Amino acid sequence: DCERCQCHGEDKHTAILYTLLSHGRGGRGPGQQRCLCRQRRTVCLRTPRATCQAASNVLVKTVSFMKNLPSFHLLPREDQLLLLDSCWAPLFLLGLVQEMVTFEVMETPAPSMLKKILLDGQSQRQEPERTQPTLAAVQRLQCCLNTFWSLDLSPKEYAYLKGAILFNPDVPGLKASLYIESLQREAQTALQEVLQPLHPEDRGRFARILLIASTLKSMPPALITDLFFRPVIGNADIVELIAEMLYEITGGQLAP
């Protein structure tokens, strides 16, 4: 909470200054002041060009994975799009892990107080500012990726785990949910069979992999989009772009 952060501590005078300058301009109330604690500050990529290029390459490989699955293309088009919308983010993150893509972030430069005051009247006529990831959210994401790297998965483990993530029968609105459930079971069974000869002494590895994989699904797609793709695609819908890539409607939107 802000009560335990710098907003009510050593930087309190800054928050008070912002309140005074914002008074009478329809500014933020006491509960809406910009939080100054480090964990809540917004961040951006330290090397956006290189990182976005690496992320785009991973996304292309993720789409290629779906393209090369005959069982996926046997599903109704509506189900394919529902699975795509639900599963693209964890599949992409798993691709980041497999490709060993690392990244660093830095605090987003805040606009000066004078600029905020001078542009206040114009901001209502402009497009809303893009959201920025917080340091705490990015640190959770990096912790999740680090945990996966510690598993040191083999290529076959990655492949079957991707299948288990993609074929999620719990996605609302699926027409072929029973068939999708059977595909997920097949992927999980194949993963178990691969683990036995590779890690015969580690009987808990299968459950541990599925548990850690569930953390990928908990990462908000908006966080992933804002961090890795918003600098490239602007306000475009990432799911629509992925669908265009999957069905080859058009191409090249993600190239920096």
PDB file of C-alpha atoms in Angstrom:
ATOM      1  CA  ASP A   1       0.000   0.000   0.000  1.00  0.00           C
ATOM      2  CA  CYS A   2       1.005   3.613  -0.465  1.00  0.00           C
ATOM      3  CA  GLU A   3       0.936   4.012   3.316  1.00  0.00           C
ATOM      4  CA  ARG A   4       4.021   1.810   3.478  1.00  0.00           C
ATOM      5  CA  CYS A   5       5.860   3.379   0.565  1.00  0.00           C
ATOM      6  CA  GLN A   6       7.768   6.569  -0.070  1.00  0.00           C
ATOM      7  CA  CYS A   7       4.607   8.411  -1.042  1.00  0.00           C
ATOM      8  CA  HIS A   8       4.012   8.889   2.689  1.00  0.00           C
ATOM      9  CA  GLY A   9       7.651   8.890   3.690  1.00  0.00           C
ATOM     10  CA  GLU A  10      10.734  10.742   2.557  1.00  0.00           C
ATOM     11  CA  ASP A  11       9.170  11.812  -0.754  1.00  0.00           C
ATOM     12  CA  LYS A  12       6.013  13.139   0.862  1.00  0.00           C
ATOM     13  CA  HIS A  13       6.897  16.730  -0.005  1.00  0.00           C
ATOM     14  CA  THR A  14       6.916  15.800  -3.719  1.00  0.00           C
ATOM     15  CA  ALA A  15       3.424  14.356  -3.498  1.00  0.00           C
ATOM     16  CA  ILE A  16       2.225  17.481  -1.683  1.00  0.00           C
ATOM     17  CA  LEU A  17       3.774  19.681  -4.381  1.00  0.00           C
ATOM     18  CA  TYR A  18       1.963  17.712  -7.075  1.00  0.00           C
ATOM     19  CA  THR A  19      -1.332  18.065  -5.200  1.00  0.00           C
ATOM     20  CA  LEU A  20      -0.899  21.849  -4.915  1.00  0.00           C
ATOM     21  CA  LEU A  21      -0.014  22.273  -8.594  1.00  0.00           C
ATOM     22  CA  SER A  22      -2.892  20.015  -9.657  1.00  0.00           C
ATOM     23  CA  HIS A  23      -5.466  21.800  -7.472  1.00  0.00           C
ATOM     24  CA  GLY A  24      -8.241  23.400  -9.453  1.00  0.00           C
ATOM     25  CA  ARG A  25      -7.296  21.610 -12.685  1.00  0.00           C
ATOM     26  CA  GLY A  26      -9.508  18.605 -12.185  1.00  0.00           C
ATOM     27  CA  GLY A  27      -6.389  16.818 -11.030  1.00  0.00           C
ATOM     28  CA  ARG A  28      -6.016  13.779  -8.845  1.00  0.00           C
ATOM     29  CA  GLY A  29      -7.334  13.612  -5.334  1.00  0.00           C
ATOM     30  CA  PRO A  30      -5.325  12.328  -2.366  1.00  0.00           C
ATOM     31  CA  GLY A  31      -6.018   8.710  -3.356  1.00  0.00           C
ATOM     32  CA  GLN A  32      -4.995   9.312  -6.957  1.00  0.00           C
ATOM     33  CA  GLN A  33      -1.597  10.883  -6.492  1.00  0.00           C
ATOM     34  CA  ARG A  34       1.245   9.409  -8.504  1.00  0.00           C
ATOM     35  CA  CYS A  35       2.756   6.701  -6.350  1.00  0.00           C
ATOM     36  CA  LEU A  36       6.448   7.330  -5.917  1.00  0.00           C
ATOM     37  CA  CYS A  37       7.475   3.987  -4.414  1.00  0.00           C
ATOM     38  CA  ARG A  38       9.942   2.072  -6.564  1.00  0.00           C
ATOM     39  CA  GLN A  39       7.849  -1.055  -7.061  1.00  0.00           C
ATOM     40  CA  ARG A  40       4.931   0.909  -8.500  1.00  0.00           C
ATOM     41  CA  ARG A  41       6.928   3.074 -10.841  1.00  0.00           C
ATOM     42  CA  THR A  42       6.441   2.364 -14.507  1.00  0.00           C
ATOM     43  CA  VAL A  43       9.232   0.863 -16.580  1.00  0.00           C
ATOM     44  CA  CYS A  44      10.160   0.290 -20.216  1.00  0.00           C
ATOM     45  CA  LEU A  45      12.719  -1.829 -22.044  1.00  0.00           C
ATOM     46  CA  ARG A  46      16.312  -0.673 -21.704  1.00  0.00           C
ATOM     47  CA  THR A  47      17.107  -1.834 -25.269  1.00  0.00           C
ATOM     48  CA  PRO A  48      13.726  -1.735 -27.024  1.00  0.00           C
ATOM     49  CA  ARG A  49      14.937  -2.291 -30.569  1.00  0.00           C
ATOM     50  CA  ALA A  50      16.932  -5.456 -29.830  1.00  0.00           C
ATOM     51  CA  THR A  51      14.450  -6.852 -27.320  1.00  0.00           C
ATOM     52  CA  CYS A  52      11.393  -6.193 -29.498  1.00  0.00           C
ATOM     53  CA  GLN A  53      13.155  -7.836 -32.438  1.00  0.00           C
ATOM     54  CA  ALA A  54      13.918 -10.914 -30.324  1.00  0.00           C
ATOM     55  CA  ALA A  55      10.330 -10.968 -29.032  1.00  0.00           C
ATOM     56  CA  SER A  56       8.962 -10.682 -32.581  1.00  0.00           C
ATOM     57  CA  ASN A  57      11.108 -13.636 -33.656  1.00  0.00           C
ATOM     58  CA  VAL A  58       9.759 -15.695 -30.764  1.00  0.00           C
ATOM     59  CA  LEU A  59       6.192 -14.742 -31.679  1.00  0.00           C
ATOM     60  CA  VAL A  60       6.768 -15.831 -35.279  1.00  0.00           C
ATOM     61  CA  LYS A  61       8.026 -19.215 -34.028  1.00  0.00           C
ATOM     62  CA  THR A  62       5.007 -19.474 -31.737  1.00  0.00           C
ATOM     63  CA  VAL A  63       2.660 -18.936 -34.669  1.00  0.00           C
ATOM     64  CA  SER A  64       4.653 -21.458 -36.733  1.00  0.00           C
ATOM     65  CA  PHE A  65       4.156 -24.007 -33.963  1.00  0.00           C
ATOM     66  CA  MET A  66       0.381 -23.612 -34.258  1.00  0.00           C
ATOM     67  CA  LYS A  67       0.535 -23.659 -38.055  1.00  0.00           C
ATOM     68  CA  ASN A  68       2.360 -26.987 -38.024  1.00  0.00           C
ATOM     69  CA  LEU A  69      -0.194 -28.752 -35.811  1.00  0.00           C
ATOM     70  CA  PRO A  70      -2.722 -30.607 -38.015  1.00  0.00           C
ATOM     71  CA  SER A  71      -4.920 -31.289 -34.982  1.00  0.00           C
ATOM     72  CA  PHE A  72      -5.212 -27.539 -34.396  1.00  0.00           C
ATOM     73  CA  HIS A  73      -6.380 -26.877 -37.955  1.00  0.00           C
ATOM     74  CA  LEU A  74      -8.984 -29.645 -37.694  1.00  0.00           C
ATOM     75  CA  LEU A  75     -10.782 -27.578 -35.065  1.00  0.00           C
ATOM     76  CA  PRO A  76     -13.591 -25.179 -36.036  1.00  0.00           C
ATOM     77  CA  ARG A  77     -12.246 -21.760 -36.932  1.00  0.00           C
ATOM     78  CA  GLU A  78     -14.137 -20.255 -33.992  1.00  0.00           C
ATOM     79  CA  ASP A  79     -12.375 -22.610 -31.583  1.00  0.00           C
ATOM     80  CA  GLN A  80      -9.005 -21.862 -33.139  1.00  0.00           C
ATOM     81  CA  LEU A  81      -9.508 -18.145 -32.517  1.00  0.00           C
ATOM     82  CA  LEU A  82     -10.682 -18.710 -28.945  1.00  0.00           C
ATOM     83  CA  LEU A  83      -7.624 -20.844 -28.182  1.00  0.00           C
ATOM     84  CA  LEU A  84      -5.398 -18.281 -29.868  1.00  0.00           C
ATOM     85  CA  ASP A  85      -6.827 -15.448 -27.797  1.00  0.00           C
ATOM     86  CA  SER A  86      -6.512 -17.441 -24.563  1.00  0.00           C
ATOM     87  CA  CYS A  87      -3.155 -19.156 -25.082  1.00  0.00           C
ATOM     88  CA  TRP A  88      -0.911 -16.899 -27.174  1.00  0.00           C
ATOM     89  CA  ALA A  89       0.602 -15.173 -24.127  1.00  0.00           C
ATOM     90  CA  PRO A  90       1.742 -18.295 -22.171  1.00  0.00           C
ATOM     91  CA  LEU A  91       2.950 -19.897 -25.407  1.00  0.00           C
ATOM     92  CA  PHE A  92       4.946 -16.772 -26.213  1.00  0.00           C
ATOM     93  CA  LEU A  93       6.478 -16.715 -22.727  1.00  0.00           C
ATOM     94  CA  LEU A  94       7.420 -20.377 -23.057  1.00  0.00           C
ATOM     95  CA  GLY A  95       9.076 -19.429 -26.333  1.00  0.00           C
ATOM     96  CA  LEU A  96      11.057 -16.714 -24.542  1.00  0.00           C
ATOM     97  CA  VAL A  97      12.292 -19.346 -22.117  1.00  0.00           C
ATOM     98  CA  GLN A  98      13.196 -21.804 -24.872  1.00  0.00           C
ATOM     99  CA  GLU A  99      15.037 -19.160 -26.893  1.00  0.00           C
ATOM    100  CA  MET A 100      16.812 -17.863 -23.753  1.00  0.00           C
ATOM    101  CA  VAL A 101      15.641 -14.289 -24.386  1.00  0.00           C
ATOM    102  CA  THR A 102      16.668 -12.005 -21.542  1.00  0.00           C
ATOM    103  CA  PHE A 103      15.824  -8.333 -21.116  1.00  0.00           C
ATOM    104  CA  GLU A 104      16.381  -5.407 -18.802  1.00  0.00           C
ATOM    105  CA  VAL A 105      14.073  -2.537 -17.955  1.00  0.00           C
ATOM    106  CA  MET A 106      14.527   1.004 -16.730  1.00  0.00           C
ATOM    107  CA  GLU A 107      12.192   3.526 -15.176  1.00  0.00           C
ATOM    108  CA  THR A 108       9.983   5.370 -17.624  1.00  0.00           C
ATOM    109  CA  PRO A 109      10.974   9.047 -17.749  1.00  0.00           C
ATOM    110  CA  ALA A 110       8.145  11.065 -16.231  1.00  0.00           C
ATOM    111  CA  PRO A 111       7.006  14.281 -17.973  1.00  0.00           C
ATOM    112  CA  SER A 112       7.976  17.438 -16.143  1.00  0.00           C
ATOM    113  CA  MET A 113       5.445  19.123 -13.894  1.00  0.00           C
ATOM    114  CA  LEU A 114       5.484  22.235 -16.113  1.00  0.00           C
ATOM    115  CA  LYS A 115       4.712  20.139 -19.198  1.00  0.00           C
ATOM    116  CA  LYS A 116       1.794  18.474 -17.417  1.00  0.00           C
ATOM    117  CA  ILE A 117       0.348  21.851 -16.484  1.00  0.00           C
ATOM    118  CA  LEU A 118       0.850  23.416 -19.913  1.00  0.00           C
ATOM    119  CA  LEU A 119      -0.555  20.427 -21.808  1.00  0.00           C
ATOM    120  CA  ASP A 120      -3.426  19.723 -19.462  1.00  0.00           C
ATOM    121  CA  GLY A 121      -5.974  21.442 -21.664  1.00  0.00           C
ATOM    122  CA  GLN A 122      -4.761  19.669 -24.780  1.00  0.00           C
ATOM    123  CA  SER A 123      -4.626  16.176 -23.285  1.00  0.00           C
ATOM    124  CA  GLN A 124      -8.408  15.869 -23.347  1.00  0.00           C
ATOM    125  CA  ARG A 125      -8.361  16.162 -27.152  1.00  0.00           C
ATOM    126  CA  GLN A 126      -5.542  13.709 -27.661  1.00  0.00           C
ATOM    127  CA  GLU A 127      -5.489   9.911 -27.573  1.00  0.00           C
ATOM    128  CA  PRO A 128      -5.156   8.442 -24.075  1.00  0.00           C
ATOM    129  CA  GLU A 129      -1.615   7.706 -22.985  1.00  0.00           C
ATOM    130  CA  ARG A 130      -0.467   4.113 -23.359  1.00  0.00           C
ATOM    131  CA  THR A 131      -0.238   2.100 -20.211  1.00  0.00           C
ATOM    132  CA  GLN A 132       3.228   1.212 -18.965  1.00  0.00           C
ATOM    133  CA  PRO A 133       4.238  -1.908 -17.008  1.00  0.00           C
ATOM    134  CA  THR A 134       5.205  -1.472 -13.382  1.00  0.00           C
ATOM    135  CA  LEU A 135       8.509  -2.625 -11.963  1.00  0.00           C
ATOM    136  CA  ALA A 136       6.737  -5.087  -9.653  1.00  0.00           C
ATOM    137  CA  ALA A 137       4.856  -6.700 -12.563  1.00  0.00           C
ATOM    138  CA  VAL A 138       8.021  -7.062 -14.634  1.00  0.00           C
ATOM    139  CA  GLN A 139       9.885  -8.562 -11.684  1.00  0.00           C
ATOM    140  CA  ARG A 140       7.140 -11.180 -11.277  1.00  0.00           C
ATOM    141  CA  LEU A 141       7.458 -11.995 -14.960  1.00  0.00           C
ATOM    142  CA  GLN A 142      11.238 -12.318 -14.760  1.00  0.00           C
ATOM    143  CA  CYS A 143      10.939 -14.526 -11.678  1.00  0.00           C
ATOM    144  CA  CYS A 144       8.576 -16.815 -13.593  1.00  0.00           C
ATOM    145  CA  LEU A 145      11.003 -17.049 -16.525  1.00  0.00           C
ATOM    146  CA  ASN A 146      13.935 -17.730 -14.198  1.00  0.00           C
ATOM    147  CA  THR A 147      12.023 -20.570 -12.537  1.00  0.00           C
ATOM    148  CA  PHE A 148      11.424 -22.159 -15.919  1.00  0.00           C
ATOM    149  CA  TRP A 149      15.078 -21.838 -16.882  1.00  0.00           C
ATOM    150  CA  SER A 150      15.989 -23.738 -13.726  1.00  0.00           C
ATOM    151  CA  LEU A 151      14.029 -26.736 -15.070  1.00  0.00           C
ATOM    152  CA  ASP A 152      16.347 -26.991 -18.098  1.00  0.00           C
ATOM    153  CA  LEU A 153      13.672 -28.514 -20.362  1.00  0.00           C
ATOM    154  CA  SER A 154      14.601 -30.589 -23.397  1.00  0.00           C
ATOM    155  CA  PRO A 155      13.212 -29.722 -26.877  1.00  0.00           C
ATOM    156  CA  LYS A 156      10.655 -32.552 -26.630  1.00  0.00           C
ATOM    157  CA  GLU A 157       9.531 -31.351 -23.223  1.00  0.00           C
ATOM    158  CA  TYR A 158       8.984 -27.867 -24.659  1.00  0.00           C
ATOM    159  CA  ALA A 159       7.019 -29.256 -27.619  1.00  0.00           C
ATOM    160  CA  TYR A 160       4.605 -31.382 -25.574  1.00  0.00           C
ATOM    161  CA  LEU A 161       4.192 -28.703 -22.923  1.00  0.00           C
ATOM    162  CA  LYS A 162       3.227 -26.213 -25.638  1.00  0.00           C
ATOM    163  CA  GLY A 163       0.581 -28.676 -26.810  1.00  0.00           C
ATOM    164  CA  ALA A 164      -0.754 -29.063 -23.279  1.00  0.00           C
ATOM    165  CA  ILE A 165      -0.998 -25.270 -22.944  1.00  0.00           C
ATOM    166  CA  LEU A 166      -2.556 -24.660 -26.362  1.00  0.00           C
ATOM    167  CA  PHE A 167      -5.271 -27.303 -26.125  1.00  0.00           C
ATOM    168  CA  ASN A 168      -7.061 -25.881 -23.111  1.00  0.00           C
ATOM    169  CA  PRO A 169     -10.609 -27.292 -22.855  1.00  0.00           C
ATOM    170  CA  ASP A 170     -11.537 -24.795 -20.117  1.00  0.00           C
ATOM    171  CA  VAL A 171     -11.669 -21.834 -22.508  1.00  0.00           C
ATOM    172  CA  PRO A 172     -15.290 -20.585 -22.504  1.00  0.00           C
ATOM    173  CA  GLY A 173     -17.316 -20.906 -25.709  1.00  0.00           C
ATOM    174  CA  LEU A 174     -15.482 -23.838 -27.326  1.00  0.00           C
ATOM    175  CA  LYS A 175     -17.566 -26.017 -29.641  1.00  0.00           C
ATOM    176  CA  ALA A 176     -15.188 -28.991 -29.613  1.00  0.00           C
ATOM    177  CA  SER A 177     -14.189 -28.886 -25.951  1.00  0.00           C
ATOM    178  CA  LEU A 178     -14.266 -32.682 -25.560  1.00  0.00           C
ATOM    179  CA  TYR A 179     -11.953 -33.170 -28.533  1.00  0.00           C
ATOM    180  CA  ILE A 180      -9.666 -30.415 -27.257  1.00  0.00           C
ATOM    181  CA  GLU A 181      -9.606 -32.102 -23.848  1.00  0.00           C
ATOM    182  CA  SER A 182      -8.482 -35.344 -25.484  1.00  0.00           C
ATOM    183  CA  LEU A 183      -5.710 -33.469 -27.309  1.00  0.00           C
ATOM    184  CA  GLN A 184      -4.530 -31.972 -24.028  1.00  0.00           C
ATOM    185  CA  ARG A 185      -4.471 -35.431 -22.417  1.00  0.00           C
ATOM    186  CA  GLU A 186      -2.439 -36.761 -25.342  1.00  0.00           C
ATOM    187  CA  ALA A 187       0.098 -33.944 -24.962  1.00  0.00           C
ATOM    188  CA  GLN A 188       0.361 -34.480 -21.211  1.00  0.00           C
ATOM    189  CA  THR A 189       0.750 -38.254 -21.648  1.00  0.00           C
ATOM    190  CA  ALA A 190       3.473 -37.718 -24.241  1.00  0.00           C
ATOM    191  CA  LEU A 191       5.223 -35.327 -21.847  1.00  0.00           C
ATOM    192  CA  GLN A 192       5.132 -37.934 -19.082  1.00  0.00           C
ATOM    193  CA  GLU A 193       6.546 -40.590 -21.414  1.00  0.00           C
ATOM    194  CA  VAL A 194       9.412 -38.303 -22.392  1.00  0.00           C
ATOM    195  CA  LEU A 195      10.231 -37.556 -18.753  1.00  0.00           C
ATOM    196  CA  GLN A 196      10.612 -41.178 -17.674  1.00  0.00           C
ATOM    197  CA  PRO A 197      13.815 -41.971 -19.595  1.00  0.00           C
ATOM    198  CA  LEU A 198      15.229 -38.438 -19.273  1.00  0.00           C
ATOM    199  CA  HIS A 199      14.656 -38.039 -15.529  1.00  0.00           C
ATOM    200  CA  PRO A 200      13.914 -41.498 -14.073  1.00  0.00           C
ATOM    201  CA  GLU A 201      14.900 -40.422 -10.560  1.00  0.00           C
ATOM    202  CA  ASP A 202      12.767 -37.260 -10.533  1.00  0.00           C
ATOM    203  CA  ARG A 203       9.208 -38.531 -10.122  1.00  0.00           C
ATOM    204  CA  GLY A 204       7.828 -35.123  -9.238  1.00  0.00           C
ATOM    205  CA  ARG A 205       9.124 -33.382 -12.361  1.00  0.00           C
ATOM    206  CA  PHE A 206       5.885 -33.759 -14.351  1.00  0.00           C
ATOM    207  CA  ALA A 207       3.740 -32.159 -11.645  1.00  0.00           C
ATOM    208  CA  ARG A 208       6.365 -29.455 -11.101  1.00  0.00           C
ATOM    209  CA  ILE A 209       6.434 -28.582 -14.801  1.00  0.00           C
ATOM    210  CA  LEU A 210       2.640 -28.270 -14.966  1.00  0.00           C
ATOM    211  CA  LEU A 211       2.594 -26.194 -11.775  1.00  0.00           C
ATOM    212  CA  ILE A 212       5.207 -23.764 -13.049  1.00  0.00           C
ATOM    213  CA  ALA A 213       3.452 -23.661 -16.434  1.00  0.00           C
ATOM    214  CA  SER A 214       0.330 -22.440 -14.634  1.00  0.00           C
ATOM    215  CA  THR A 215       2.279 -19.332 -13.611  1.00  0.00           C
ATOM    216  CA  LEU A 216       2.706 -18.480 -17.289  1.00  0.00           C
ATOM    217  CA  LYS A 217      -1.070 -18.379 -17.644  1.00  0.00           C
ATOM    218  CA  SER A 218      -1.298 -15.985 -14.704  1.00  0.00           C
ATOM    219  CA  MET A 219       0.808 -13.346 -16.481  1.00  0.00           C
ATOM    220  CA  PRO A 220      -1.557 -10.668 -17.899  1.00  0.00           C
ATOM    221  CA  PRO A 221      -1.490 -10.545 -21.719  1.00  0.00           C
ATOM    222  CA  ALA A 222      -1.712  -6.754 -21.460  1.00  0.00           C
ATOM    223  CA  LEU A 223       1.586  -6.695 -19.559  1.00  0.00           C
ATOM    224  CA  ILE A 224       3.286  -8.782 -22.256  1.00  0.00           C
ATOM    225  CA  THR A 225       1.821  -6.664 -25.032  1.00  0.00           C
ATOM    226  CA  ASP A 226       2.753  -3.346 -23.428  1.00  0.00           C
ATOM    227  CA  LEU A 227       6.275  -4.491 -22.613  1.00  0.00           C
ATOM    228  CA  PHE A 228       7.343  -6.332 -25.772  1.00  0.00           C
ATOM    229  CA  PHE A 229       5.025  -5.267 -28.604  1.00  0.00           C
ATOM    230  CA  ARG A 230       3.419  -1.895 -27.925  1.00  0.00           C
ATOM    231  CA  PRO A 231       6.596  -0.018 -28.982  1.00  0.00           C
ATOM    232  CA  VAL A 232       6.276  -1.770 -32.354  1.00  0.00           C
ATOM    233  CA  ILE A 233       2.554  -2.143 -33.072  1.00  0.00           C
ATOM    234  CA  GLY A 234       1.291   1.042 -31.424  1.00  0.00           C
ATOM    235  CA  ASN A 235      -2.415   0.798 -30.599  1.00  0.00           C
ATOM    236  CA  ALA A 236      -3.065  -2.178 -32.891  1.00  0.00           C
ATOM    237  CA  ASP A 237      -4.725  -5.292 -31.455  1.00  0.00           C
ATOM    238  CA  ILE A 238      -2.028  -7.933 -30.890  1.00  0.00           C
ATOM    239  CA  VAL A 239      -4.482 -10.854 -31.177  1.00  0.00           C
ATOM    240  CA  GLU A 240      -5.714  -9.607 -34.547  1.00  0.00           C
ATOM    241  CA  LEU A 241      -2.124  -9.348 -35.771  1.00  0.00           C
ATOM    242  CA  ILE A 242      -1.340 -12.883 -34.587  1.00  0.00           C
ATOM    243  CA  ALA A 243      -4.483 -14.173 -36.319  1.00  0.00           C
ATOM    244  CA  GLU A 244      -3.376 -12.483 -39.542  1.00  0.00           C
ATOM    245  CA  MET A 245       0.019 -14.157 -39.208  1.00  0.00           C
ATOM    246  CA  LEU A 246      -1.583 -17.533 -38.506  1.00  0.00           C
ATOM    247  CA  TYR A 247      -3.908 -17.430 -41.481  1.00  0.00           C
ATOM    248  CA  GLU A 248      -1.459 -15.501 -43.687  1.00  0.00           C
ATOM    249  CA  ILE A 249      -3.931 -12.723 -44.379  1.00  0.00           C
ATOM    250  CA  THR A 250      -1.105 -10.225 -44.441  1.00  0.00           C
ATOM    251  CA  GLY A 251       2.385  -9.961 -42.993  1.00  0.00           C
ATOM    252  CA  GLY A 252       5.199  -7.823 -41.736  1.00  0.00           C
ATOM    253  CA  GLN A 253       3.281  -5.924 -39.073  1.00  0.00           C
ATOM    254  CA  LEU A 254       5.653  -6.900 -36.283  1.00  0.00           C
ATOM    255  CA  ALA A 255       8.920  -6.020 -37.962  1.00  0.00           C
ATOM    256  CA  PRO A 256      10.544  -3.134 -36.057  1.00  0.00           C
TER     257      PRO A 256
END
